[in-house]
Short mmCIF file of C-alpha atoms in Angstrom, two decimals:
data_model
loop_
_atom_site.label_atom_id
_atom_site.label_comp_id
_atom_site.label_asym_id
_atom_site.label_seq_id
_atom_site.Cartn_x
_atom_site.Cartn_y
_atom_site.Cartn_z
CA UNK A 1 22.01 -16.92 -13.79
CA UNK A 2 19.83 -14.23 -11.74
CA UNK A 3 21.39 -10.95 -10.88
CA UNK A 4 22.34 -9.85 -7.31
CA UNK A 5 19.50 -8.01 -5.36
CA UNK A 6 19.68 -4.66 -3.65
CA UNK A 7 17.72 -2.30 -1.36
CA UNK A 8 18.02 1.04 -0.72
CA UNK A 9 17.63 2.83 2.89
CA UNK A 10 17.38 6.39 2.86
CA UNK A 11 17.47 8.31 6.17
CA UNK A 12 16.23 11.31 7.30
CA UNK A 13 13.61 13.45 8.50
CA UNK A 14 13.84 15.92 5.98
CA UNK A 15 12.38 13.72 3.30
CA UNK A 16 9.44 12.64 5.47
CA UNK A 17 8.48 16.12 6.44
CA UNK A 18 8.43 17.35 2.84
CA UNK A 19 11.11 19.97 3.33
CA UNK A 20 13.43 18.09 0.80
CA UNK A 21 12.83 15.87 -2.09
CA UNK A 22 15.15 12.89 -2.11
CA UNK A 23 17.40 12.85 -5.12
CA UNK A 24 19.53 9.78 -4.31
CA UNK A 25 16.77 6.78 -4.87
CA UNK A 26 16.55 7.59 -8.32
CA UNK A 27 20.00 8.22 -9.04
CA UNK A 28 21.04 4.94 -7.31
CA UNK A 29 18.17 2.88 -9.43
CA UNK A 30 19.65 3.98 -12.66
CA UNK A 31 23.18 3.01 -11.89
CA UNK A 32 22.16 -0.44 -10.52
CA UNK A 33 20.19 -1.06 -13.39
CA UNK A 34 23.29 -0.11 -15.50
CA UNK A 35 25.42 -2.48 -13.57
CA UNK A 36 23.32 -5.39 -13.48
CA UNK A 37 22.03 -5.35 -9.65
CA UNK A 38 18.42 -5.63 -9.42
CA UNK A 39 16.85 -3.07 -6.74
CA UNK A 40 13.88 -4.46 -5.43
CA UNK A 41 13.04 -2.33 -2.32
CA UNK A 42 13.58 1.07 -1.04
CA UNK A 43 12.73 2.59 2.29
CA UNK A 44 12.76 5.95 3.93
CA UNK A 45 12.98 6.08 7.85
CA UNK A 46 13.43 9.05 10.17
CA UNK A 47 16.49 9.89 12.33
CA UNK A 48 15.50 7.46 15.04
CA UNK A 49 18.03 4.98 15.70
CA UNK A 50 15.42 2.28 16.61
CA UNK A 51 13.97 2.49 13.03
CA UNK A 52 17.17 2.65 11.28
CA UNK A 53 18.56 -0.19 13.24
CA UNK A 54 15.43 -2.39 12.37
CA UNK A 55 15.40 -1.69 8.97
CA UNK A 56 19.07 -2.06 8.40
CA UNK A 57 18.88 -5.51 9.87
CA UNK A 58 15.44 -6.33 7.76
CA UNK A 59 16.86 -5.35 4.38
CA UNK A 60 20.47 -6.85 5.14
CA UNK A 61 19.00 -10.22 5.79
CA UNK A 62 16.61 -10.01 2.67
CA UNK A 63 19.10 -8.59 0.20
CA UNK A 64 22.58 -9.19 -1.53
CA UNK A 65 23.28 -5.43 -1.05
CA UNK A 66 22.09 -2.52 1.15
CA UNK A 67 22.94 0.94 0.07
CA UNK A 68 22.29 3.69 2.74
CA UNK A 69 21.80 7.52 2.42
CA UNK A 70 22.25 10.36 5.01
CA UNK A 71 22.97 10.69 8.50
CA UNK A 72 26.86 10.63 8.40
CA UNK A 73 27.93 14.13 9.23
CA UNK A 74 29.03 15.94 12.29
CA UNK A 75 25.65 16.95 13.88
CA UNK A 76 23.69 15.51 16.61
CA UNK A 77 21.11 13.93 14.11
CA UNK A 78 23.88 12.03 12.11
CA UNK A 79 23.65 8.44 13.86
CA UNK A 80 23.61 6.43 10.98
CA UNK A 81 27.33 4.67 11.61
CA UNK A 82 26.38 3.77 15.23
CA UNK A 83 23.13 2.22 14.09
CA UNK A 84 24.85 0.50 11.16
CA UNK A 85 27.10 -0.75 13.53
CA UNK A 86 24.57 -2.15 16.07
CA UNK A 87 22.52 -3.42 13.40
CA UNK A 88 25.44 -5.73 11.96
CA UNK A 89 26.80 -6.56 15.29
CA UNK A 90 29.98 -4.52 15.44
CA UNK A 91 32.04 -2.00 17.75
CA UNK A 92 32.30 1.59 16.55
CA UNK A 93 34.57 4.23 17.70
CA UNK A 94 37.19 6.49 16.02
CA UNK A 95 39.27 4.68 13.63
CA UNK A 96 43.01 6.00 12.78
CA UNK A 97 42.54 5.38 9.00
CA UNK A 98 39.34 7.60 8.82
CA UNK A 99 40.94 10.24 11.07
CA UNK A 100 43.95 10.48 8.78
CA UNK A 101 41.76 11.19 5.73
CA UNK A 102 39.94 13.93 7.70
CA UNK A 103 43.12 15.52 9.26
CA UNK A 104 44.95 15.69 5.65
CA UNK A 105 41.64 17.36 4.43
CA UNK A 106 41.11 19.98 7.31
CA UNK A 107 44.89 20.79 7.87
CA UNK A 108 44.97 21.70 3.90
CA UNK A 109 42.34 24.26 4.55
CA UNK A 110 43.30 25.48 8.01
CA UNK A 111 40.55 24.31 9.40
CA UNK A 112 40.46 22.64 13.03
CA UNK A 113 39.47 18.94 13.18
CA UNK A 114 37.57 19.48 16.24
CA UNK A 115 35.35 17.15 18.15
CA UNK A 116 32.34 17.35 16.10
CA UNK A 117 34.05 16.69 12.87
CA UNK A 118 36.10 14.15 14.44
CA UNK A 119 32.64 12.23 14.93
CA UNK A 120 32.90 11.93 11.10
CA UNK A 121 36.02 9.34 11.68
CA UNK A 122 33.88 6.84 13.92
CA UNK A 123 33.71 3.88 11.93
CA UNK A 124 32.88 0.06 12.56
CA UNK A 125 35.95 -2.07 13.26
CA UNK A 126 35.41 -4.28 10.48
CA UNK A 127 34.26 -1.84 8.00
CA UNK A 128 36.06 -0.81 4.54
CA UNK A 129 36.15 2.74 3.90
CA UNK A 130 34.25 4.28 0.89
CA UNK A 131 36.34 6.96 -0.67
CA UNK A 132 34.76 10.72 -0.64
CA UNK A 133 36.66 12.51 -3.41
CA UNK A 134 33.95 15.83 -2.63
CA UNK A 135 34.39 16.41 1.15
CA UNK A 136 36.77 13.70 2.56
CA UNK A 137 34.61 12.42 5.37
CA UNK A 138 34.53 8.70 4.31
CA UNK A 139 31.60 6.29 4.01
CA UNK A 140 31.96 2.32 4.50
CA UNK A 141 31.15 -0.96 3.84
CA UNK A 142 30.09 -3.07 6.50
CA UNK A 143 29.10 -6.77 5.68
CA UNK A 144 26.46 -6.04 2.70
CA UNK A 145 25.71 -2.81 3.82
CA UNK A 146 27.39 0.49 1.93
CA UNK A 147 26.88 3.68 3.98
CA UNK A 148 26.93 6.67 2.01
CA UNK A 149 26.26 10.46 2.60
CA UNK A 150 22.86 12.19 1.88
CA UNK A 151 24.26 15.31 0.25
CA UNK A 152 23.40 14.41 -3.55
CA UNK A 153 27.07 15.29 -4.96
CA UNK A 154 28.77 13.39 -2.18
CA UNK A 155 26.26 10.31 -2.61
CA UNK A 156 26.81 10.18 -6.21
CA UNK A 157 30.58 10.16 -5.79
CA UNK A 158 30.29 7.53 -3.29
CA UNK A 159 28.54 5.34 -5.57
CA UNK A 160 31.06 5.78 -8.22
CA UNK A 161 33.37 4.85 -5.60
CA UNK A 162 31.87 1.71 -4.50
CA UNK A 163 29.86 0.07 -7.49
CA UNK A 164 33.33 -0.89 -9.49
CA UNK A 165 34.09 -3.00 -6.32
CA UNK A 166 30.85 -5.11 -6.58
CA UNK A 167 29.99 -8.06 -9.07
CA UNK A 168 26.90 -7.38 -10.88
CA UNK A 169 24.92 -9.50 -13.49
CA UNK A 170 23.76 -8.84 -16.92
CA UNK A 171 22.88 -5.00 -17.44
CA UNK A 172 18.75 -4.79 -17.93
CA UNK A 173 18.06 -3.55 -21.16
CA UNK A 174 14.58 -1.82 -21.95
CA UNK A 175 12.48 -1.04 -25.32
CA UNK A 176 9.83 1.55 -25.09
CA UNK A 177 6.79 1.59 -27.38
CA UNK A 178 4.32 4.88 -27.17
CA UNK A 179 0.88 3.91 -28.01
CA UNK A 180 -1.66 6.60 -28.48
CA UNK A 181 -4.57 4.50 -27.17
CA UNK A 182 -5.79 4.36 -23.67
CA UNK A 183 -4.51 1.72 -21.37
CA UNK A 184 -8.02 0.14 -21.40
CA UNK A 185 -7.84 -0.46 -25.12
CA UNK A 186 -4.35 -2.09 -24.97
CA UNK A 187 -4.83 -4.15 -21.84
CA UNK A 188 -6.01 -7.52 -23.29
CA UNK A 189 -3.47 -7.78 -26.21
CA UNK A 190 -0.73 -6.71 -23.82
CA UNK A 191 -1.69 -9.33 -21.34
CA UNK A 192 -1.59 -12.18 -24.23
CA UNK A 193 2.02 -10.81 -24.97
CA UNK A 194 3.06 -10.90 -21.18
CA UNK A 195 1.76 -14.45 -20.97
CA UNK A 196 3.89 -15.32 -24.11
CA UNK A 197 7.18 -14.29 -22.75
CA UNK A 198 7.32 -15.28 -18.98
CA UNK A 199 11.02 -14.36 -18.75
CA UNK A 200 10.51 -10.63 -20.00
CA UNK A 201 8.85 -7.82 -17.66
CA UNK A 202 6.43 -5.72 -19.18
CA UNK A 203 5.46 -2.22 -17.59
CA UNK A 204 2.56 0.01 -18.97
CA UNK A 205 2.84 3.64 -18.19
CA UNK A 206 -0.19 5.97 -18.95
CA UNK A 207 0.30 9.57 -19.60
CA UNK A 208 -1.51 12.72 -20.39
CA UNK A 209 0.05 15.75 -22.05
CA UNK A 210 -1.07 18.54 -24.32
CA UNK A 211 -4.65 17.34 -24.58
CA UNK A 212 -3.52 13.75 -25.80
CA UNK A 213 -3.18 10.63 -23.91
CA UNK A 214 -1.41 7.15 -24.36
CA UNK A 215 0.43 4.59 -22.65
CA UNK A 216 4.56 3.75 -22.94
CA UNK A 217 4.84 0.11 -22.90
CA UNK A 218 8.30 -0.79 -21.43
CA UNK A 219 9.64 -4.23 -22.14
CA UNK A 220 12.80 -5.24 -20.07
CA UNK A 221 15.31 -8.22 -20.20
CA UNK A 222 18.89 -8.59 -20.91
CA UNK A 223 19.02 -9.60 -24.73
CA UNK A 224 18.97 -6.65 -26.85
CA UNK A 225 17.96 -8.54 -30.02
CA UNK A 226 14.98 -10.35 -28.59
CA UNK A 227 13.64 -7.26 -26.80
CA UNK A 228 13.80 -5.34 -30.24
CA UNK A 229 11.95 -8.24 -31.74
CA UNK A 230 9.28 -8.75 -29.02
CA UNK A 231 8.74 -4.80 -29.35
CA UNK A 232 8.25 -4.89 -33.13
CA UNK A 233 5.87 -8.01 -32.78
CA UNK A 234 3.75 -5.99 -29.82
CA UNK A 235 3.63 -2.77 -32.33
CA UNK A 236 2.19 -5.03 -35.10
CA UNK A 237 -0.25 -6.54 -32.81
CA UNK A 238 -1.60 -3.10 -31.49
CA UNK A 239 -1.79 -1.65 -34.89
CA UNK A 240 -4.62 -4.30 -35.45
CA UNK A 241 -6.88 -3.29 -32.92
CA UNK B 1 -1.24 15.06 22.63
CA UNK B 2 0.68 12.99 19.89
CA UNK B 3 -0.07 13.41 16.29
CA UNK B 4 -1.36 10.23 14.19
CA UNK B 5 1.31 8.35 12.20
CA UNK B 6 1.43 7.59 8.49
CA UNK B 7 3.67 5.51 6.20
CA UNK B 8 3.45 5.76 2.69
CA UNK B 9 4.07 2.56 0.22
CA UNK B 10 4.76 3.39 -3.54
CA UNK B 11 3.97 0.59 -5.76
CA UNK B 12 6.21 0.48 -9.07
CA UNK B 13 8.91 -1.31 -10.85
CA UNK B 14 9.03 2.09 -12.80
CA UNK B 15 10.67 3.54 -9.67
CA UNK B 16 12.99 0.89 -8.78
CA UNK B 17 14.54 0.46 -12.16
CA UNK B 18 15.41 4.04 -12.21
CA UNK B 19 12.88 4.68 -15.37
CA UNK B 20 10.62 7.18 -13.34
CA UNK B 21 11.29 9.52 -10.34
CA UNK B 22 8.55 9.37 -7.84
CA UNK B 23 6.92 12.28 -7.16
CA UNK B 24 4.04 11.46 -4.76
CA UNK B 25 5.99 10.93 -1.92
CA UNK B 26 7.20 14.39 -1.60
CA UNK B 27 3.82 15.65 -2.31
CA UNK B 28 2.33 13.55 0.40
CA UNK B 29 4.80 14.59 2.86
CA UNK B 30 4.19 18.29 2.56
CA UNK B 31 0.31 17.53 2.84
CA UNK B 32 0.46 15.11 6.08
CA UNK B 33 2.68 17.76 7.47
CA UNK B 34 0.20 20.74 6.79
CA UNK B 35 -2.71 18.59 8.44
CA UNK B 36 -0.70 17.47 11.33
CA UNK B 37 -0.27 13.61 10.55
CA UNK B 38 3.52 12.39 11.00
CA UNK B 39 5.05 10.67 8.18
CA UNK B 40 7.32 8.11 9.89
CA UNK B 41 8.41 5.72 7.11
CA UNK B 42 8.06 5.36 3.27
CA UNK B 43 8.44 1.87 1.25
CA UNK B 44 8.79 1.54 -2.35
CA UNK B 45 8.46 -2.11 -3.52
CA UNK B 46 8.05 -3.59 -7.07
CA UNK B 47 4.89 -4.92 -8.66
CA UNK B 48 5.24 -8.14 -7.28
CA UNK B 49 2.24 -9.50 -5.05
CA UNK B 50 3.98 -11.08 -1.99
CA UNK B 51 6.08 -7.89 -1.52
CA UNK B 52 2.77 -5.68 -1.57
CA UNK B 53 1.09 -7.79 0.49
CA UNK B 54 3.88 -8.06 3.14
CA UNK B 55 4.67 -4.44 3.15
CA UNK B 56 0.81 -3.58 3.38
CA UNK B 57 0.37 -5.81 6.28
CA UNK B 58 3.73 -4.59 8.34
CA UNK B 59 2.79 -0.88 7.72
CA UNK B 60 -0.83 -1.16 8.69
CA UNK B 61 -0.06 -2.71 11.82
CA UNK B 62 2.69 0.07 12.58
CA UNK B 63 1.04 3.02 11.82
CA UNK B 64 -2.30 4.75 12.25
CA UNK B 65 -2.55 5.50 8.45
CA UNK B 66 -1.11 3.87 4.97
CA UNK B 67 -1.07 5.69 1.74
CA UNK B 68 -0.42 3.71 -1.55
CA UNK B 69 0.44 4.97 -4.80
CA UNK B 70 0.41 3.07 -8.25
CA UNK B 71 -0.97 -0.16 -9.57
CA UNK B 72 -4.42 0.60 -9.87
CA UNK B 73 -4.94 1.03 -13.59
CA UNK B 74 -6.61 -1.59 -16.26
CA UNK B 75 -3.11 -3.62 -17.29
CA UNK B 76 -1.72 -6.88 -16.29
CA UNK B 77 0.63 -5.15 -13.84
CA UNK B 78 -1.95 -3.42 -11.72
CA UNK B 79 -2.40 -5.55 -8.93
CA UNK B 80 -2.57 -3.54 -5.84
CA UNK B 81 -6.17 -3.55 -5.26
CA UNK B 82 -6.28 -7.40 -5.10
CA UNK B 83 -2.89 -7.24 -2.86
CA UNK B 84 -4.52 -4.72 -0.03
CA UNK B 85 -7.77 -6.91 -0.03
CA UNK B 86 -5.35 -9.94 0.82
CA UNK B 87 -3.65 -8.24 3.20
CA UNK B 88 -6.43 -6.76 4.81
CA UNK B 89 -8.45 -9.97 5.10
CA UNK B 90 -11.25 -8.82 2.67
CA UNK B 91 -12.84 -10.32 -0.55
CA UNK B 92 -12.85 -8.47 -4.03
CA UNK B 93 -14.66 -8.01 -7.06
CA UNK B 94 -16.16 -5.91 -9.42
CA UNK B 95 -18.59 -3.46 -7.51
CA UNK B 96 -21.60 -1.89 -8.40
CA UNK B 97 -20.94 1.59 -7.23
CA UNK B 98 -17.48 1.55 -8.88
CA UNK B 99 -18.91 0.27 -12.08
CA UNK B 100 -21.58 2.79 -12.23
CA UNK B 101 -18.83 5.52 -11.76
CA UNK B 102 -16.80 3.96 -14.69
CA UNK B 103 -19.82 3.41 -16.98
CA UNK B 104 -21.00 7.10 -16.56
CA UNK B 105 -17.40 7.98 -17.35
CA UNK B 106 -17.01 6.11 -20.63
CA UNK B 107 -20.38 6.35 -21.74
CA UNK B 108 -19.92 10.35 -21.99
CA UNK B 109 -16.76 10.14 -24.01
CA UNK B 110 -18.31 7.11 -26.04
CA UNK B 111 -15.69 4.47 -25.01
CA UNK B 112 -16.53 0.93 -24.40
CA UNK B 113 -16.15 -0.25 -20.87
CA UNK B 114 -14.59 -3.24 -21.99
CA UNK B 115 -13.32 -6.47 -19.72
CA UNK B 116 -9.80 -4.48 -19.14
CA UNK B 117 -11.37 -1.11 -17.88
CA UNK B 118 -13.91 -2.92 -15.79
CA UNK B 119 -10.89 -4.20 -13.24
CA UNK B 120 -10.59 -0.67 -12.29
CA UNK B 121 -13.99 -1.45 -10.55
CA UNK B 122 -12.47 -4.30 -8.28
CA UNK B 123 -12.85 -2.96 -4.73
CA UNK B 124 -12.57 -4.91 -1.64
CA UNK B 125 -15.98 -5.54 -0.14
CA UNK B 126 -15.75 -3.31 3.18
CA UNK B 127 -13.95 -0.40 1.24
CA UNK B 128 -14.96 3.00 0.92
CA UNK B 129 -14.30 4.80 -2.52
CA UNK B 130 -12.11 8.08 -2.90
CA UNK B 131 -13.19 10.28 -5.40
CA UNK B 132 -10.86 10.73 -8.71
CA UNK B 133 -12.10 14.00 -10.20
CA UNK B 134 -9.64 13.44 -12.79
CA UNK B 135 -10.35 10.04 -14.65
CA UNK B 136 -13.14 8.51 -12.49
CA UNK B 137 -11.74 5.32 -11.84
CA UNK B 138 -11.88 5.69 -7.74
CA UNK B 139 -9.25 4.58 -5.21
CA UNK B 140 -10.53 3.35 -1.93
CA UNK B 141 -9.94 3.00 1.76
CA UNK B 142 -10.08 -0.03 3.49
CA UNK B 143 -9.42 0.02 7.31
CA UNK B 144 -6.47 2.21 7.61
CA UNK B 145 -5.18 1.86 4.02
CA UNK B 146 -5.56 4.52 1.36
CA UNK B 147 -5.15 3.20 -2.04
CA UNK B 148 -4.26 5.80 -4.69
CA UNK B 149 -3.38 5.92 -8.45
CA UNK B 150 0.35 6.42 -9.45
CA UNK B 151 0.05 9.09 -11.95
CA UNK B 152 0.86 12.24 -9.93
CA UNK B 153 -2.10 14.43 -11.20
CA UNK B 154 -4.88 11.44 -10.13
CA UNK B 155 -2.55 11.20 -6.77
CA UNK B 156 -2.58 14.60 -5.92
CA UNK B 157 -6.75 14.92 -6.66
CA UNK B 158 -7.33 11.53 -4.60
CA UNK B 159 -5.11 12.99 -1.80
CA UNK B 160 -7.37 16.13 -1.75
CA UNK B 161 -10.47 14.02 -1.77
CA UNK B 162 -9.00 11.77 1.48
CA UNK B 163 -7.32 14.13 3.73
CA UNK B 164 -10.21 16.14 4.70
CA UNK B 165 -12.01 12.79 6.13
CA UNK B 166 -9.00 12.12 8.52
CA UNK B 167 -8.42 13.62 11.71
CA UNK B 168 -5.11 15.32 12.07
CA UNK B 169 -3.21 16.69 15.10
CA UNK B 170 -1.57 20.00 15.51
CA UNK B 171 -0.10 20.96 12.17
CA UNK B 172 3.85 20.68 12.49
CA UNK B 173 5.57 24.18 12.02
CA UNK B 174 9.07 25.03 11.44
CA UNK B 175 11.54 27.93 11.67
CA UNK B 176 14.52 27.92 9.53
CA UNK B 177 17.94 29.31 10.07
CA UNK B 178 20.71 29.67 7.64
CA UNK B 179 24.47 29.78 8.97
CA UNK B 180 27.26 30.36 6.91
CA UNK B 181 29.73 28.14 8.70
CA UNK B 182 30.62 24.59 8.47
CA UNK B 183 28.21 21.86 10.19
CA UNK B 184 31.63 20.94 12.09
CA UNK B 185 31.82 24.45 13.56
CA UNK B 186 28.41 24.58 14.88
CA UNK B 187 27.75 21.24 15.94
CA UNK B 188 28.56 21.66 19.50
CA UNK B 189 26.25 24.78 20.08
CA UNK B 190 23.42 23.24 18.16
CA UNK B 191 24.13 19.86 20.37
CA UNK B 192 23.55 21.88 23.46
CA UNK B 193 20.33 23.73 22.12
CA UNK B 194 18.88 20.32 21.29
CA UNK B 195 19.42 18.99 24.74
CA UNK B 196 18.15 21.98 26.18
CA UNK B 197 14.75 21.59 24.27
CA UNK B 198 13.85 17.85 24.00
CA UNK B 199 10.27 18.50 22.74
CA UNK B 200 11.34 20.05 19.47
CA UNK B 201 12.77 18.67 16.62
CA UNK B 202 16.15 20.10 15.12
CA UNK B 203 17.49 19.26 11.66
CA UNK B 204 20.87 20.39 10.10
CA UNK B 205 21.31 20.50 6.39
CA UNK B 206 24.62 21.39 4.91
CA UNK B 207 24.67 23.07 1.33
CA UNK B 208 27.60 23.87 -0.74
CA UNK B 209 26.50 26.47 -3.63
CA UNK B 210 28.07 28.86 -5.79
CA UNK B 211 31.55 28.54 -4.03
CA UNK B 212 30.08 29.14 -0.80
CA UNK B 213 29.14 26.56 1.91
CA UNK B 214 26.73 26.49 5.02
CA UNK B 215 24.06 24.96 6.94
CA UNK B 216 20.32 25.35 7.11
CA UNK B 217 18.92 24.48 10.75
CA UNK B 218 15.54 23.64 10.74
CA UNK B 219 13.43 23.85 14.00
CA UNK B 220 10.05 21.88 14.05
CA UNK B 221 7.32 22.19 16.48
CA UNK B 222 3.66 22.78 16.95
CA UNK B 223 4.08 26.48 18.81
CA UNK B 224 5.11 29.12 16.50
CA UNK B 225 5.77 31.80 19.17
CA UNK B 226 8.13 29.18 20.99
CA UNK B 227 9.97 28.11 17.75
CA UNK B 228 10.41 32.01 16.87
CA UNK B 229 11.93 32.33 20.30
CA UNK B 230 14.43 29.41 20.13
CA UNK B 231 15.52 30.56 16.31
CA UNK B 232 16.40 33.92 17.86
CA UNK B 233 18.46 32.16 20.73
CA UNK B 234 20.21 30.00 18.44
CA UNK B 235 21.33 32.73 15.90
CA UNK B 236 22.51 34.72 19.12
CA UNK B 237 24.33 31.66 20.13
CA UNK B 238 26.11 30.81 16.85
CA UNK B 239 26.93 34.46 16.59
CA UNK B 240 29.23 34.22 19.46
CA UNK B 241 31.32 31.28 17.88
#
């Protein structure tokens, strides 16, 4: 059985201009690995409707799940909800259930639910709301696209809300082996090992630190005992060179 | 005059599995903004040849420049050079100029230029080498695609090598205004300001910190005096609400 696949779509000029460093991709990648959904691709696009619509369509068609981050607040540059509705062929308007969530939240704080804030209740007609325990304004799932906020604390909370509703596969496990040799020294024996275990994934990550250098070899698969055995075999093999 | 456009292509399973957090996108974004090249899109794909080839083709056709990061070392998972050659319709083999660079580097350290390390001299026939002052193994420019290493220290050095060879436009400048109000309070006056200045770009970035909250409004453009004036007008306008 193969795991479900996923892509991430990060929306925001602030990432592409270098003003902000994206944190949500790294968080989502770790969470998906944990639940057995394979993140295959990530894209960052600007706050530009045609770019968002085209990317959402392409990723929705190519992968089992798409997770978006950013562009669902109350200001002029928050156009993600409308773009996802367009990409998925749905209509969008202020929805009563989302409006009720916002009304309760702002009433409790004595803040007016003005026209700008009401934009955050614009939800596509066929979407399911994603709970936002941090600041109320909900995300939503439409088809296979999960639309979430860009603020990392809210994104994290929404991921925690939506992941239990999805069916993952076998969690991807890894074993890591640190080798104090150059990549060029271990490349040949490593390639032999890769050829002998076509169902496992091997990564080779060189590092240079404190005047020393070496490689972290990471072996990934779903069977913990087998990974440990292959790690041991590889360590023995590399000890001979 | 509009600025040249660019995309970034990050290659690496380790980013998508959450093992490593990408650092190169943020660095490149800042450098491109500084020299007046507009980063419009970024993609992260896995160490999978069809994914790399398809993304490189799509981005090369859509933007003036493509910058890649990762997958040019000596191990089995380093397939970027071959994929870019395929995407751009070029042949690839060990090239004498790249081999000479590696030979000199390894001779100086008394390390053998073995078959694995020689893979790093595989360069497409029509490519120009990108200097690597850190660890010798070169990157390359083929057509409008600039192929660089994934290790951040080497990526940074290669970006410094290649950027002076490119013609940028007017550097994108920004003015930032911190507002201690919610996004929902400033959305309407901000939208009016956006409508009045269609040639400038306005971003709205909410923050929550130390019990307080507010918004950083960032105004981007190429004319410093005009940006300062618009920032002042916006501050005056927001002081009235």
